[in-house]
């Protein structure tokens, strides 16, 4: 860390900067001594953007001082104490208490994931800090493991680095075009330029909890484009290690701010877990194929639902994450092609496919609940060059090709699958028809996807010989209501044998879509892989 020398800087005639501790958001942090009071402190030297004009630099400095002074008014045992805010040589400095101990990020890097009870206690402390900050009108905007300090002597958890915090109603750096924060921990509404508030800090806390439980953010990807897409569009599927606190994690990582957990609800569930070792409710979830704790009304996404073939249990197939060609947009941005952040972000009978509408009641068991995500734009990326906008296409996984169907949709199908048409249904079939991928587009149906699948189930025995073991699950797809129907049947001939069908129905863009895969019951894993890939890569016109 360096030694103290005679040339150590003294700012404001009082604070002697002795050793550099590291770099935080927007500045360098120093170990220092308050020579007036004779105590050790931490001093953050805020770096200003040297590309700004004098007037812009003055506004930035004033904003930094105003928000640092607001943070200095916060009093809570789990918020860093700000002692002083000073300016020297036109640079702001924030003087804070010195916490002897490392950050949560360092703790995770050295020792790996933490146990659920420890994480729950830490989350309760941080929620208390946020309650006080939000009540004072201060938003943190950069909650991440690096900004949580763990005091070595006492184990105290301290939220620090309010240096980029925003006072409600104040002008922010983001409004002048610069992104402030850490993308892996940034709420989707901030990514897409929507109004933000206390709920955005709570999203960041949810991502932090996953990182503490599993070792990394749930939105870690190989590129910034991948991170942005994961935050805004991808289905949120925390790893199995997050299962003990999954109700809170999912409640905080709710894309719809109106449905996101507030401080009180998250704290209530966490305290119950600390006291009892259990969350208050359970439901079938995906944690290595075993039940896991889920909040009341939780609806699993289509990919969370377990494989349930008639031939017996099989390990759930995790499948490939949906990948869009965001990299092209990023390369163009780096090359000065004019790609903006907004452009990057806004942008029955037989096997399945529904049956004839009837008023019959469903016979299949159903699981219902509330959607885990909010409606979001169709997951395309628009790359803007001049006045031209070009929607992206999904990337084909290894062994697949992109089928741009003349009926106006696109999806990835395995190499060697051939296209066939049967009335409104489009099929892509393997040689010999062992595997059949079906797609149907239609007008919206009364009652939505769940009602459609219920009616299809009622007609199941009529349309599918030997129809049995049916199950309908209310779920979501791209944040929109959907319904998954899976069943076993005898196939169209004795030679074909028993088959299992996965069928997902959802509404999007004023149309209803149905994608299904049918295969022999003994090939459930391969069938589920084709199904997940078809659904994940499907794009409408």
Short mmCIF file of C-alpha atoms in Angstrom, two decimals:
data_model
loop_
_atom_site.label_atom_id
_atom_site.label_comp_id
_atom_site.label_asym_id
_atom_site.label_seq_id
_atom_site.Cartn_x
_atom_site.Cartn_y
_atom_site.Cartn_z
CA UNK A 1 0.00 0.00 0.00
CA UNK A 2 3.04 2.27 0.18
CA UNK A 3 4.56 4.11 3.11
CA UNK A 4 3.95 7.56 4.52
CA UNK A 5 6.55 10.02 3.35
CA UNK A 6 7.37 13.65 3.97
CA UNK A 7 5.72 14.54 0.69
CA UNK A 8 2.33 13.02 1.57
CA UNK A 9 -0.42 15.39 0.49
CA UNK A 10 -2.48 17.31 3.00
CA UNK A 11 -5.88 18.57 1.85
CA UNK A 12 -7.95 21.30 3.45
CA UNK A 13 -5.00 21.88 5.76
CA UNK A 14 -6.09 18.88 7.78
CA UNK A 15 -6.34 15.50 6.07
CA UNK A 16 -3.03 13.81 5.32
CA UNK A 17 -3.33 11.28 2.45
CA UNK A 18 -1.03 8.41 3.37
CA UNK A 19 -1.69 5.32 1.26
CA UNK A 20 -3.94 4.45 -1.63
CA UNK A 21 -6.51 1.84 -0.61
CA UNK A 22 -8.13 1.32 -3.98
CA UNK A 23 -10.51 2.72 -6.53
CA UNK A 24 -14.24 3.11 -6.03
CA UNK A 25 -16.98 4.53 -8.21
CA UNK A 26 -15.75 7.84 -9.72
CA UNK A 27 -12.60 8.14 -7.64
CA UNK A 28 -9.58 6.93 -5.67
CA UNK A 29 -9.86 6.05 -1.98
CA UNK A 30 -6.99 6.90 0.38
CA UNK A 31 -6.09 5.90 3.92
CA UNK A 32 -5.57 9.20 5.69
CA UNK A 33 -5.16 10.89 9.06
CA UNK A 34 -7.33 13.72 10.33
CA UNK A 35 -4.52 15.75 11.89
CA UNK A 36 -6.94 18.03 13.73
CA UNK A 37 -8.77 15.23 15.61
CA UNK A 38 -5.94 12.69 15.48
CA UNK A 39 -7.99 9.86 13.95
CA UNK A 40 -7.66 7.59 10.94
CA UNK A 41 -10.11 8.23 8.11
CA UNK A 42 -10.73 7.25 4.50
CA UNK A 43 -10.70 10.00 1.89
CA UNK A 44 -12.26 9.62 -1.53
CA UNK A 45 -10.74 11.82 -4.19
CA UNK A 46 -13.50 12.32 -6.74
CA UNK A 47 -12.23 12.36 -10.31
CA UNK A 48 -13.96 14.78 -12.65
CA UNK A 49 -14.39 14.27 -16.37
CA UNK A 50 -11.61 16.29 -17.99
CA UNK A 51 -13.49 16.36 -21.31
CA UNK A 52 -16.16 18.66 -19.88
CA UNK A 53 -16.23 22.39 -20.43
CA UNK A 54 -15.52 24.65 -17.46
CA UNK A 55 -19.24 25.26 -16.97
CA UNK A 56 -20.05 21.55 -17.18
CA UNK A 57 -17.22 20.69 -14.80
CA UNK A 58 -18.56 23.23 -12.31
CA UNK A 59 -22.04 21.67 -12.50
CA UNK A 60 -20.59 18.19 -11.99
CA UNK A 61 -18.57 19.34 -8.99
CA UNK A 62 -21.59 21.04 -7.45
CA UNK A 63 -23.70 17.95 -7.97
CA UNK A 64 -21.07 15.74 -6.36
CA UNK A 65 -20.80 18.04 -3.34
CA UNK A 66 -24.56 18.35 -2.98
CA UNK A 67 -25.10 14.59 -3.04
CA UNK A 68 -22.14 13.88 -0.75
CA UNK A 69 -23.50 16.34 1.76
CA UNK A 70 -26.88 14.67 1.55
CA UNK A 71 -25.23 11.28 2.23
CA UNK A 72 -23.42 12.87 5.19
CA UNK A 73 -26.82 13.47 6.81
CA UNK A 74 -27.61 9.74 6.86
CA UNK A 75 -27.22 8.05 10.22
CA UNK A 76 -27.41 4.27 10.38
CA UNK A 77 -24.98 1.63 11.73
CA UNK A 78 -24.79 0.00 8.30
CA UNK A 79 -24.18 3.19 6.28
CA UNK A 80 -20.66 4.57 5.99
CA UNK A 81 -20.22 7.70 8.12
CA UNK A 82 -19.30 10.76 6.06
CA UNK A 83 -17.31 13.17 8.25
CA UNK A 84 -16.60 15.99 5.85
CA UNK A 85 -16.83 17.19 2.24
CA UNK A 86 -14.10 19.56 1.02
CA UNK A 87 -12.75 21.05 -2.20
CA UNK A 88 -9.11 21.63 -3.01
CA UNK A 89 -7.68 22.67 -6.36
CA UNK A 90 -11.24 22.43 -7.72
CA UNK A 91 -11.42 18.70 -6.86
CA UNK A 92 -14.01 17.39 -4.38
CA UNK A 93 -12.90 15.10 -1.54
CA UNK A 94 -15.23 13.05 0.66
CA UNK A 95 -13.89 12.23 4.13
CA UNK A 96 -15.36 9.04 5.62
CA UNK A 97 -14.88 6.67 8.52
CA UNK A 98 -12.15 4.10 7.90
CA UNK A 99 -13.45 0.52 7.94
CA UNK A 100 -10.69 -1.95 8.75
CA UNK A 101 -11.63 -4.94 6.63
CA UNK A 102 -12.22 -5.89 3.03
CA UNK A 103 -15.21 -5.71 0.74
CA UNK A 104 -17.83 -8.36 0.11
CA UNK A 105 -16.37 -8.71 -3.39
CA UNK A 106 -12.99 -9.58 -1.91
CA UNK A 107 -14.57 -12.02 0.53
CA UNK A 108 -16.36 -13.85 -2.30
CA UNK A 109 -13.21 -13.89 -4.46
CA UNK A 110 -11.09 -15.36 -1.64
CA UNK A 111 -13.51 -17.79 -0.03
CA UNK A 112 -16.30 -18.39 -2.50
CA UNK A 113 -20.06 -18.38 -1.85
CA UNK A 114 -21.45 -17.69 1.62
CA UNK A 115 -24.01 -19.72 3.56
CA UNK A 116 -27.64 -18.65 3.31
CA UNK A 117 -28.09 -17.58 6.94
CA UNK A 118 -25.06 -15.29 6.78
CA UNK A 119 -26.32 -13.78 3.54
CA UNK A 120 -29.81 -13.31 4.99
CA UNK A 121 -28.42 -11.45 8.02
CA UNK A 122 -26.28 -9.27 5.76
CA UNK A 123 -29.31 -8.50 3.58
CA UNK A 124 -31.34 -7.44 6.62
CA UNK A 125 -28.57 -5.01 7.56
CA UNK A 126 -28.44 -3.57 4.06
CA UNK A 127 -32.21 -3.25 3.86
CA UNK A 128 -32.12 -1.22 7.06
CA UNK A 129 -29.53 1.04 5.50
CA UNK A 130 -31.63 1.50 2.37
CA UNK A 131 -34.74 2.24 4.40
CA UNK A 132 -32.98 5.20 6.03
CA UNK A 133 -31.39 6.43 2.80
CA UNK A 134 -34.61 6.23 0.80
CA UNK A 135 -36.59 7.97 3.54
CA UNK A 136 -34.10 10.84 3.23
CA UNK A 137 -34.57 10.93 -0.55
CA UNK A 138 -31.14 9.47 -1.33
CA UNK A 139 -30.72 6.67 -3.89
CA UNK A 140 -27.46 4.74 -3.90
CA UNK A 141 -27.49 3.63 -7.60
CA UNK A 142 -24.41 1.40 -7.37
CA UNK A 143 -25.11 -1.40 -4.91
CA UNK A 144 -22.68 -4.24 -5.62
CA UNK A 145 -20.32 -6.48 -3.60
CA UNK A 146 -17.42 -4.03 -3.99
CA UNK A 147 -19.46 -1.34 -2.21
CA UNK A 148 -20.29 -3.47 0.83
CA UNK A 149 -17.56 -3.47 3.47
CA UNK A 150 -17.14 -6.13 6.17
CA UNK A 151 -15.50 -4.78 9.32
CA UNK A 152 -12.97 -7.35 10.45
CA UNK A 153 -13.13 -6.77 14.21
CA UNK A 154 -16.92 -6.68 14.58
CA UNK A 155 -18.34 -8.31 11.45
CA UNK A 156 -20.35 -5.13 10.83
CA UNK A 157 -21.76 -4.79 7.31
CA UNK A 158 -21.38 -1.28 5.90
CA UNK A 159 -22.83 0.14 2.69
CA UNK A 160 -20.38 2.61 1.21
CA UNK A 161 -19.62 4.64 -1.91
CA UNK A 162 -22.57 6.98 -2.02
CA UNK A 163 -20.31 9.07 -4.27
CA UNK A 164 -22.59 8.48 -7.27
CA UNK A 165 -25.77 8.47 -5.22
CA UNK A 166 -28.64 10.52 -6.52
CA UNK A 167 -30.77 12.86 -4.47
CA UNK A 168 -34.38 12.52 -5.62
CA UNK A 169 -35.18 15.28 -8.10
CA UNK A 170 -31.54 16.22 -8.78
CA UNK A 171 -29.94 16.18 -12.20
CA UNK A 172 -27.89 13.03 -12.71
CA UNK A 173 -24.93 12.13 -14.83
CA UNK A 174 -27.04 9.63 -16.71
CA UNK A 175 -29.23 12.46 -17.94
CA UNK A 176 -26.23 13.98 -19.73
CA UNK A 177 -25.39 10.74 -21.50
CA UNK A 178 -22.94 8.92 -19.21
CA UNK A 179 -23.88 5.63 -17.62
CA UNK A 180 -23.09 5.52 -13.91
CA UNK A 181 -23.14 2.19 -12.12
CA UNK A 182 -22.26 -1.46 -12.64
CA UNK A 183 -24.33 -3.13 -15.40
CA UNK A 184 -24.44 -6.58 -13.75
CA UNK A 185 -26.17 -5.01 -10.74
CA UNK A 186 -28.22 -2.32 -12.49
CA UNK A 187 -32.01 -2.49 -12.67
CA UNK A 188 -33.63 -2.93 -16.11
CA UNK A 189 -35.55 0.32 -15.84
CA UNK A 190 -32.27 2.19 -15.56
CA UNK A 191 -30.87 0.27 -18.52
CA UNK A 192 -33.83 1.27 -20.68
CA UNK A 193 -33.90 4.90 -19.55
CA UNK A 194 -37.12 4.74 -17.53
CA UNK A 195 -37.85 6.63 -14.33
CA UNK A 196 -36.01 5.12 -11.39
CA UNK A 197 -36.49 5.25 -7.65
CA UNK A 198 -35.89 3.21 -4.50
CA UNK A 199 -37.04 0.04 -6.28
CA UNK A 200 -33.94 0.20 -8.50
CA UNK A 201 -31.67 -0.11 -5.46
CA UNK A 202 -33.69 -3.14 -4.35
CA UNK A 203 -33.14 -4.87 -7.72
CA UNK A 204 -29.40 -4.34 -7.25
CA UNK A 205 -29.62 -5.87 -3.79
CA UNK A 206 -31.32 -8.93 -5.27
CA UNK A 207 -28.44 -9.41 -7.71
CA UNK A 208 -25.97 -8.93 -4.86
CA UNK A 209 -27.67 -11.68 -2.83
CA UNK A 210 -27.30 -14.12 -5.72
CA UNK A 211 -23.62 -13.20 -6.01
CA UNK A 212 -23.08 -13.84 -2.30
CA UNK A 213 -24.91 -17.19 -2.44
CA UNK A 214 -23.43 -18.49 -5.69
CA UNK A 215 -20.16 -16.64 -6.27
CA UNK A 216 -21.22 -14.36 -9.13
CA UNK A 217 -23.94 -12.06 -10.35
CA UNK A 218 -26.88 -13.81 -12.08
CA UNK A 219 -26.30 -11.45 -15.00
CA UNK A 220 -22.61 -12.22 -15.56
CA UNK A 221 -21.98 -12.67 -19.27
CA UNK A 222 -18.98 -12.59 -21.62
CA UNK A 223 -19.69 -9.11 -23.00
CA UNK A 224 -21.39 -5.88 -22.00
CA UNK A 225 -24.02 -6.54 -24.66
CA UNK A 226 -24.71 -9.93 -23.13
CA UNK A 227 -25.06 -8.33 -19.69
CA UNK A 228 -27.53 -5.73 -20.97
CA UNK A 229 -29.60 -8.38 -22.69
CA UNK A 230 -29.57 -10.61 -19.60
CA UNK A 231 -30.78 -7.78 -17.37
CA UNK A 232 -33.53 -6.53 -19.68
CA UNK A 233 -34.77 -9.64 -21.50
CA UNK A 234 -33.45 -13.03 -20.38
CA UNK A 235 -35.49 -15.28 -18.14
CA UNK A 236 -34.22 -14.87 -14.58
CA UNK A 237 -33.14 -18.29 -13.35
CA UNK A 238 -30.86 -18.08 -10.29
CA UNK A 239 -28.56 -21.10 -9.80
CA UNK A 240 -29.64 -23.86 -7.38
CA UNK A 241 -27.37 -22.44 -4.66
CA UNK A 242 -29.76 -19.48 -4.37
CA UNK A 243 -32.70 -21.78 -3.53
CA UNK A 244 -32.77 -21.13 0.27
CA UNK A 245 -33.49 -17.44 -0.32
CA UNK A 246 -35.19 -17.79 -3.69
CA UNK A 247 -38.50 -16.12 -2.70
CA UNK A 248 -36.66 -12.95 -1.72
CA UNK A 249 -34.30 -13.11 -4.70
CA UNK A 250 -37.18 -13.45 -7.18
CA UNK A 251 -39.20 -10.79 -5.39
CA UNK A 252 -36.33 -8.32 -5.69
CA UNK A 253 -35.43 -9.32 -9.26
CA UNK A 254 -38.92 -8.51 -10.49
CA UNK A 255 -38.73 -6.47 -13.71
CA UNK A 256 -42.03 -4.72 -13.01
CA UNK A 257 -41.17 -2.08 -10.38
CA UNK A 258 -44.76 -2.09 -9.18
CA UNK A 259 -44.54 -5.76 -8.22
CA UNK A 260 -40.97 -5.72 -6.93
CA UNK A 261 -40.56 -6.40 -3.21
CA UNK A 262 -40.21 -3.32 -1.05
CA UNK A 263 -37.90 -3.13 1.96
CA UNK A 264 -40.55 -4.29 4.42
CA UNK A 265 -41.57 -7.42 2.50
CA UNK A 266 -38.00 -8.52 1.79
CA UNK A 267 -37.00 -7.94 5.40
CA UNK A 268 -40.01 -9.88 6.71
CA UNK A 269 -39.14 -12.99 4.72
CA UNK A 270 -35.45 -12.78 5.55
CA UNK A 271 -36.13 -12.49 9.29
CA UNK A 272 -38.39 -15.52 9.11
CA UNK A 273 -35.61 -17.45 7.41
CA UNK A 274 -33.01 -16.39 9.99
CA UNK A 275 -35.35 -17.40 12.83
CA UNK A 276 -36.69 -20.67 11.40
CA UNK A 277 -34.36 -21.74 8.60
CA UNK A 278 -37.33 -21.79 6.21
CA UNK A 279 -39.18 -19.42 3.95
CA UNK A 280 -42.91 -19.13 4.66
CA UNK A 281 -44.09 -20.98 1.56
CA UNK A 282 -42.83 -23.60 -0.89
CA UNK A 283 -43.70 -24.60 -4.43
CA UNK A 284 -42.20 -26.75 -7.10
CA UNK A 285 -39.15 -24.98 -8.45
CA UNK A 286 -35.96 -25.79 -10.19
CA UNK A 287 -33.03 -26.44 -7.90
CA UNK A 288 -31.35 -29.53 -9.25
CA UNK A 289 -34.80 -30.93 -10.00
CA UNK A 290 -35.82 -30.76 -6.33
CA UNK A 291 -38.53 -28.64 -4.69
CA UNK A 292 -37.25 -25.28 -3.52
CA UNK A 293 -38.65 -22.40 -1.53
CA UNK A 294 -40.72 -20.05 -3.65
CA UNK A 295 -42.95 -17.07 -2.82
CA UNK A 296 -46.71 -17.26 -2.80
CA UNK A 297 -48.02 -16.99 -6.35
CA UNK A 298 -44.68 -17.70 -8.00
CA UNK A 299 -45.02 -18.95 -11.56
CA UNK A 300 -42.04 -20.80 -13.01
CA UNK A 301 -40.97 -19.82 -16.50
CA UNK A 302 -41.23 -22.43 -19.23
CA UNK A 303 -37.58 -23.41 -18.91
CA UNK A 304 -37.90 -23.86 -15.12
CA UNK A 305 -40.50 -26.59 -15.51
CA UNK A 306 -39.23 -30.13 -14.94
CA UNK A 307 -39.19 -32.86 -17.56
CA UNK A 308 -42.04 -35.26 -16.85
CA UNK A 309 -41.96 -38.08 -19.42
CA UNK A 310 -44.29 -41.06 -19.12
CA UNK A 311 -41.35 -43.48 -19.25
CA UNK A 312 -40.09 -42.33 -15.86
CA UNK A 313 -38.14 -39.43 -14.38
CA UNK A 314 -35.23 -37.91 -16.23
CA UNK A 315 -32.83 -35.15 -15.27
CA UNK A 316 -34.17 -31.76 -16.34
CA UNK A 317 -32.37 -30.38 -19.37
CA UNK A 318 -30.97 -26.97 -18.67
CA UNK A 319 -30.73 -26.02 -22.34
CA UNK A 320 -28.93 -23.07 -23.92
CA UNK A 321 -29.49 -19.48 -23.02
CA UNK A 322 -31.21 -17.45 -25.70
CA UNK A 323 -28.49 -15.50 -27.53
CA UNK A 324 -29.07 -12.47 -29.75
CA UNK A 325 -26.47 -10.81 -31.92
CA UNK A 326 -25.77 -7.86 -29.63
CA UNK A 327 -22.04 -8.07 -30.31
CA UNK A 328 -22.51 -6.57 -33.77
CA UNK A 329 -24.14 -3.52 -32.25
CA UNK A 330 -21.33 -3.12 -29.74
CA UNK A 331 -18.63 -3.41 -32.38
CA UNK A 332 -20.44 -0.78 -34.41
CA UNK A 333 -20.64 1.48 -31.36
CA UNK A 334 -16.91 1.17 -30.74
CA UNK A 335 -16.27 1.93 -34.41
CA UNK A 336 -18.35 5.09 -34.17
CA UNK A 337 -21.24 3.79 -36.26
CA UNK A 338 -23.80 5.65 -34.18
CA UNK A 339 -25.31 2.80 -32.17
CA UNK A 340 -27.05 4.20 -29.10
CA UNK A 341 -27.71 2.49 -25.79
CA UNK A 342 -31.42 2.91 -26.40
CA UNK A 343 -31.16 1.14 -29.76
CA UNK A 344 -29.33 -1.69 -28.08
CA UNK A 345 -32.07 -2.19 -25.53
CA UNK A 346 -35.39 -1.29 -27.11
CA UNK A 347 -35.16 -2.84 -29.81
CA UNK A 348 -53.80 -29.22 -31.75
CA UNK A 349 -54.67 -32.42 -33.26
CA UNK A 350 -51.91 -34.98 -33.49
CA UNK A 351 -48.82 -33.66 -31.68
CA UNK A 352 -50.02 -30.37 -30.25
CA UNK A 353 -50.81 -26.86 -31.38
CA UNK A 354 -54.20 -26.52 -29.73
CA UNK A 355 -57.57 -28.01 -30.47
CA UNK A 356 -61.06 -26.87 -31.40
CA UNK A 357 -62.42 -24.35 -28.88
CA UNK A 358 -65.05 -25.87 -26.62
CA UNK A 359 -66.65 -25.02 -23.31
CA UNK A 360 -65.46 -28.25 -21.71
CA UNK A 361 -63.76 -28.03 -18.33
CA UNK A 362 -60.10 -29.07 -18.19
CA UNK A 363 -59.20 -32.54 -17.03
CA UNK A 364 -55.44 -32.03 -16.66
CA UNK A 365 -53.98 -30.85 -13.35
CA UNK A 366 -52.91 -27.22 -13.41
CA UNK A 367 -50.41 -25.09 -11.58
CA UNK A 368 -51.19 -21.38 -11.52
CA UNK A 369 -49.59 -18.25 -10.15
CA UNK A 370 -48.32 -14.79 -10.86
CA UNK A 371 -45.86 -14.09 -13.64
CA UNK A 372 -42.25 -13.63 -12.55
CA UNK A 373 -41.45 -10.96 -15.10
CA UNK A 374 -43.21 -7.95 -16.53
CA UNK A 375 -44.17 -7.43 -20.16
CA UNK A 376 -41.10 -6.39 -22.08
CA UNK A 377 -40.34 -5.52 -25.69
CA UNK A 378 -39.92 -8.32 -28.19
CA UNK A 379 -36.33 -9.48 -27.62
CA UNK A 380 -34.74 -8.03 -30.74
CA UNK A 381 -31.82 -5.70 -31.05
CA UNK A 382 -32.08 -2.73 -33.38
CA UNK A 383 -28.81 -1.45 -34.79
CA UNK A 384 -29.19 2.11 -36.01
CA UNK A 385 -26.96 3.40 -38.79
CA UNK A 386 -28.12 6.70 -40.20
CA UNK A 387 -31.86 6.39 -40.75
CA UNK A 388 -31.86 2.61 -41.17
CA UNK A 389 -32.89 0.17 -38.45
CA UNK A 390 -32.26 -3.55 -38.82
CA UNK A 391 -33.69 -6.08 -36.36
CA UNK A 392 -31.30 -8.84 -35.37
CA UNK A 393 -31.87 -12.57 -35.74
CA UNK A 394 -31.22 -15.19 -33.10
CA UNK A 395 -27.92 -17.05 -33.10
CA UNK A 396 -28.01 -20.74 -33.98
CA UNK A 397 -26.46 -23.08 -31.39
CA UNK A 398 -24.02 -25.71 -32.58
CA UNK A 399 -25.83 -28.36 -34.62
CA UNK A 400 -28.73 -26.03 -35.47
CA UNK A 401 -29.61 -23.69 -38.30
CA UNK A 402 -31.77 -20.56 -38.37
CA UNK A 403 -35.03 -21.19 -40.22
CA UNK A 404 -36.53 -17.95 -41.56
CA UNK A 405 -39.95 -19.32 -42.35
CA UNK A 406 -41.99 -17.79 -45.17
CA UNK A 407 -44.89 -17.53 -42.75
CA UNK A 408 -43.08 -14.71 -40.99
CA UNK A 409 -41.33 -16.28 -38.01
CA UNK A 410 -37.77 -17.33 -37.29
CA UNK A 411 -36.36 -20.02 -35.00
CA UNK A 412 -33.42 -22.40 -34.66
CA UNK A 413 -34.03 -26.00 -35.76
CA UNK A 414 -31.61 -28.93 -35.77
CA UNK A 415 -29.58 -29.51 -38.91
CA UNK A 416 -31.33 -32.02 -41.20
CA UNK A 417 -34.88 -31.19 -40.11
CA UNK A 418 -37.19 -30.66 -43.10
CA UNK A 419 -40.13 -28.26 -43.37
CA UNK A 420 -43.71 -29.47 -43.89
CA UNK A 421 -47.04 -27.66 -43.78
CA UNK A 422 -50.37 -29.00 -42.54
CA UNK A 423 -53.02 -26.29 -42.78
CA UNK A 424 -52.23 -23.56 -40.22
CA UNK A 425 -49.47 -25.69 -38.69
CA UNK A 426 -45.85 -25.56 -39.81
CA UNK A 427 -43.59 -28.51 -38.96
CA UNK A 428 -39.86 -29.08 -38.96
CA UNK A 429 -39.28 -32.83 -38.78
CA UNK A 430 -36.26 -35.04 -38.34
CA UNK A 431 -35.69 -37.78 -40.95
CA UNK A 432 -38.42 -40.37 -40.46
CA UNK A 433 -40.46 -37.98 -38.28
CA UNK A 434 -38.98 -39.20 -34.97
CA UNK A 435 -38.86 -35.60 -33.71
CA UNK A 436 -41.46 -33.06 -34.81
CA UNK A 437 -41.27 -29.34 -34.07
CA UNK A 438 -44.59 -27.58 -34.67
CA UNK A 439 -45.49 -23.90 -34.91
CA UNK A 440 -48.89 -22.26 -35.23
CA UNK A 441 -49.84 -18.58 -35.36
CA UNK A 442 -53.43 -17.42 -34.86
CA UNK A 443 -55.58 -14.56 -33.65
CA UNK A 444 -55.79 -14.06 -29.87
CA UNK A 445 -58.24 -16.45 -28.24
CA UNK A 446 -60.76 -15.60 -25.48
CA UNK A 447 -59.28 -16.32 -22.08
CA UNK A 448 -55.68 -16.21 -23.27
CA UNK A 449 -53.09 -19.03 -23.43
CA UNK A 450 -54.28 -20.85 -20.32
CA UNK A 451 -57.84 -21.10 -21.63
CA UNK A 452 -56.56 -22.32 -25.01
CA UNK A 453 -54.55 -25.10 -23.41
CA UNK A 454 -57.44 -26.10 -21.18
CA UNK A 455 -59.69 -26.45 -24.19
CA UNK A 456 -57.00 -28.39 -26.03
CA UNK A 457 -56.70 -30.72 -23.07
CA UNK A 458 -60.46 -31.29 -23.07
CA UNK A 459 -60.19 -32.36 -26.72
CA UNK A 460 -57.03 -34.38 -26.05
CA UNK A 461 -58.60 -37.87 -26.18
CA UNK A 462 -60.32 -36.98 -29.44
CA UNK A 463 -57.22 -35.60 -31.17
CA UNK A 464 -54.46 -37.76 -29.67
CA UNK A 465 -54.88 -41.56 -29.53
CA UNK A 466 -54.18 -42.94 -26.05
CA UNK A 467 -54.10 -39.43 -24.55
CA UNK A 468 -52.96 -39.56 -20.89
CA UNK A 469 -50.77 -38.08 -18.12
CA UNK A 470 -51.65 -34.54 -19.18
CA UNK A 471 -50.56 -31.49 -17.21
CA UNK A 472 -51.11 -27.78 -17.81
CA UNK A 473 -48.94 -25.18 -16.08
CA UNK A 474 -49.51 -21.45 -16.13
CA UNK A 475 -46.15 -19.81 -16.80
CA UNK A 476 -44.48 -16.90 -18.62
CA UNK A 477 -42.55 -16.39 -21.84
CA UNK A 478 -40.54 -13.20 -22.40
CA UNK A 479 -42.42 -11.80 -19.40
CA UNK A 480 -45.81 -12.46 -21.00
CA UNK A 481 -48.49 -14.86 -19.75
CA UNK A 482 -48.10 -18.33 -21.23
CA UNK A 483 -49.25 -21.88 -20.62
CA UNK A 484 -47.29 -25.11 -20.97
CA UNK A 485 -49.23 -28.27 -21.86
CA UNK A 486 -47.44 -31.60 -21.76
CA UNK A 487 -48.93 -35.04 -22.25
CA UNK A 488 -48.29 -38.59 -23.38
CA UNK A 489 -50.13 -40.38 -26.19
CA UNK A 490 -49.81 -43.50 -28.34
CA UNK A 491 -48.73 -41.95 -31.63
CA UNK A 492 -50.49 -42.33 -34.95
CA UNK A 493 -49.56 -46.00 -35.37
CA UNK A 494 -48.40 -49.01 -33.39
CA UNK A 495 -45.04 -48.76 -35.14
CA UNK A 496 -44.59 -45.18 -33.96
CA UNK A 497 -45.16 -46.06 -30.30
CA UNK A 498 -45.83 -43.88 -27.27
CA UNK A 499 -44.83 -40.22 -27.58
CA UNK A 500 -44.52 -37.23 -25.28
CA UNK A 501 -45.39 -33.66 -26.30
CA UNK A 502 -44.31 -30.28 -24.88
CA UNK A 503 -46.51 -27.41 -26.07
CA UNK A 504 -46.08 -23.74 -25.10
CA UNK A 505 -48.73 -21.15 -25.98
CA UNK A 506 -48.41 -17.38 -25.50
CA UNK A 507 -49.62 -14.04 -26.89
CA UNK A 508 -47.26 -11.47 -28.35
CA UNK A 509 -47.74 -8.41 -30.55
CA UNK A 510 -51.48 -8.97 -30.86
CA UNK A 511 -51.09 -12.57 -32.08
CA UNK A 512 -51.15 -15.98 -30.40
CA UNK A 513 -48.26 -18.39 -30.91
CA UNK A 514 -47.98 -22.08 -30.23
CA UNK A 515 -44.66 -23.98 -30.35
CA UNK A 516 -44.49 -27.68 -29.55
CA UNK A 517 -42.20 -30.69 -29.87
CA UNK A 518 -43.32 -34.32 -30.04
CA UNK A 519 -40.93 -37.28 -29.65
CA UNK A 520 -40.80 -40.89 -28.37
CA UNK A 521 -41.11 -41.04 -24.58
CA UNK A 522 -37.65 -42.60 -24.33
CA UNK A 523 -36.04 -39.52 -25.87
CA UNK A 524 -37.29 -36.96 -23.36
CA UNK A 525 -34.00 -35.19 -22.82
CA UNK A 526 -33.28 -34.68 -26.49
CA UNK A 527 -36.89 -33.65 -27.06
CA UNK A 528 -36.72 -31.07 -24.27
CA UNK A 529 -33.51 -29.69 -25.73
CA UNK A 530 -35.18 -29.15 -29.10
CA UNK A 531 -38.20 -27.63 -27.39
CA UNK A 532 -36.22 -25.18 -25.24
CA UNK A 533 -34.11 -24.09 -28.21
CA UNK A 534 -37.15 -23.60 -30.45
CA UNK A 535 -38.95 -21.51 -27.85
CA UNK A 536 -35.87 -19.51 -26.83
CA UNK A 537 -34.94 -18.55 -30.40
CA UNK A 538 -38.46 -18.02 -31.76
CA UNK A 539 -39.05 -14.54 -33.17
CA UNK A 540 -42.22 -13.32 -34.84
CA UNK A 541 -42.37 -10.99 -37.85
#
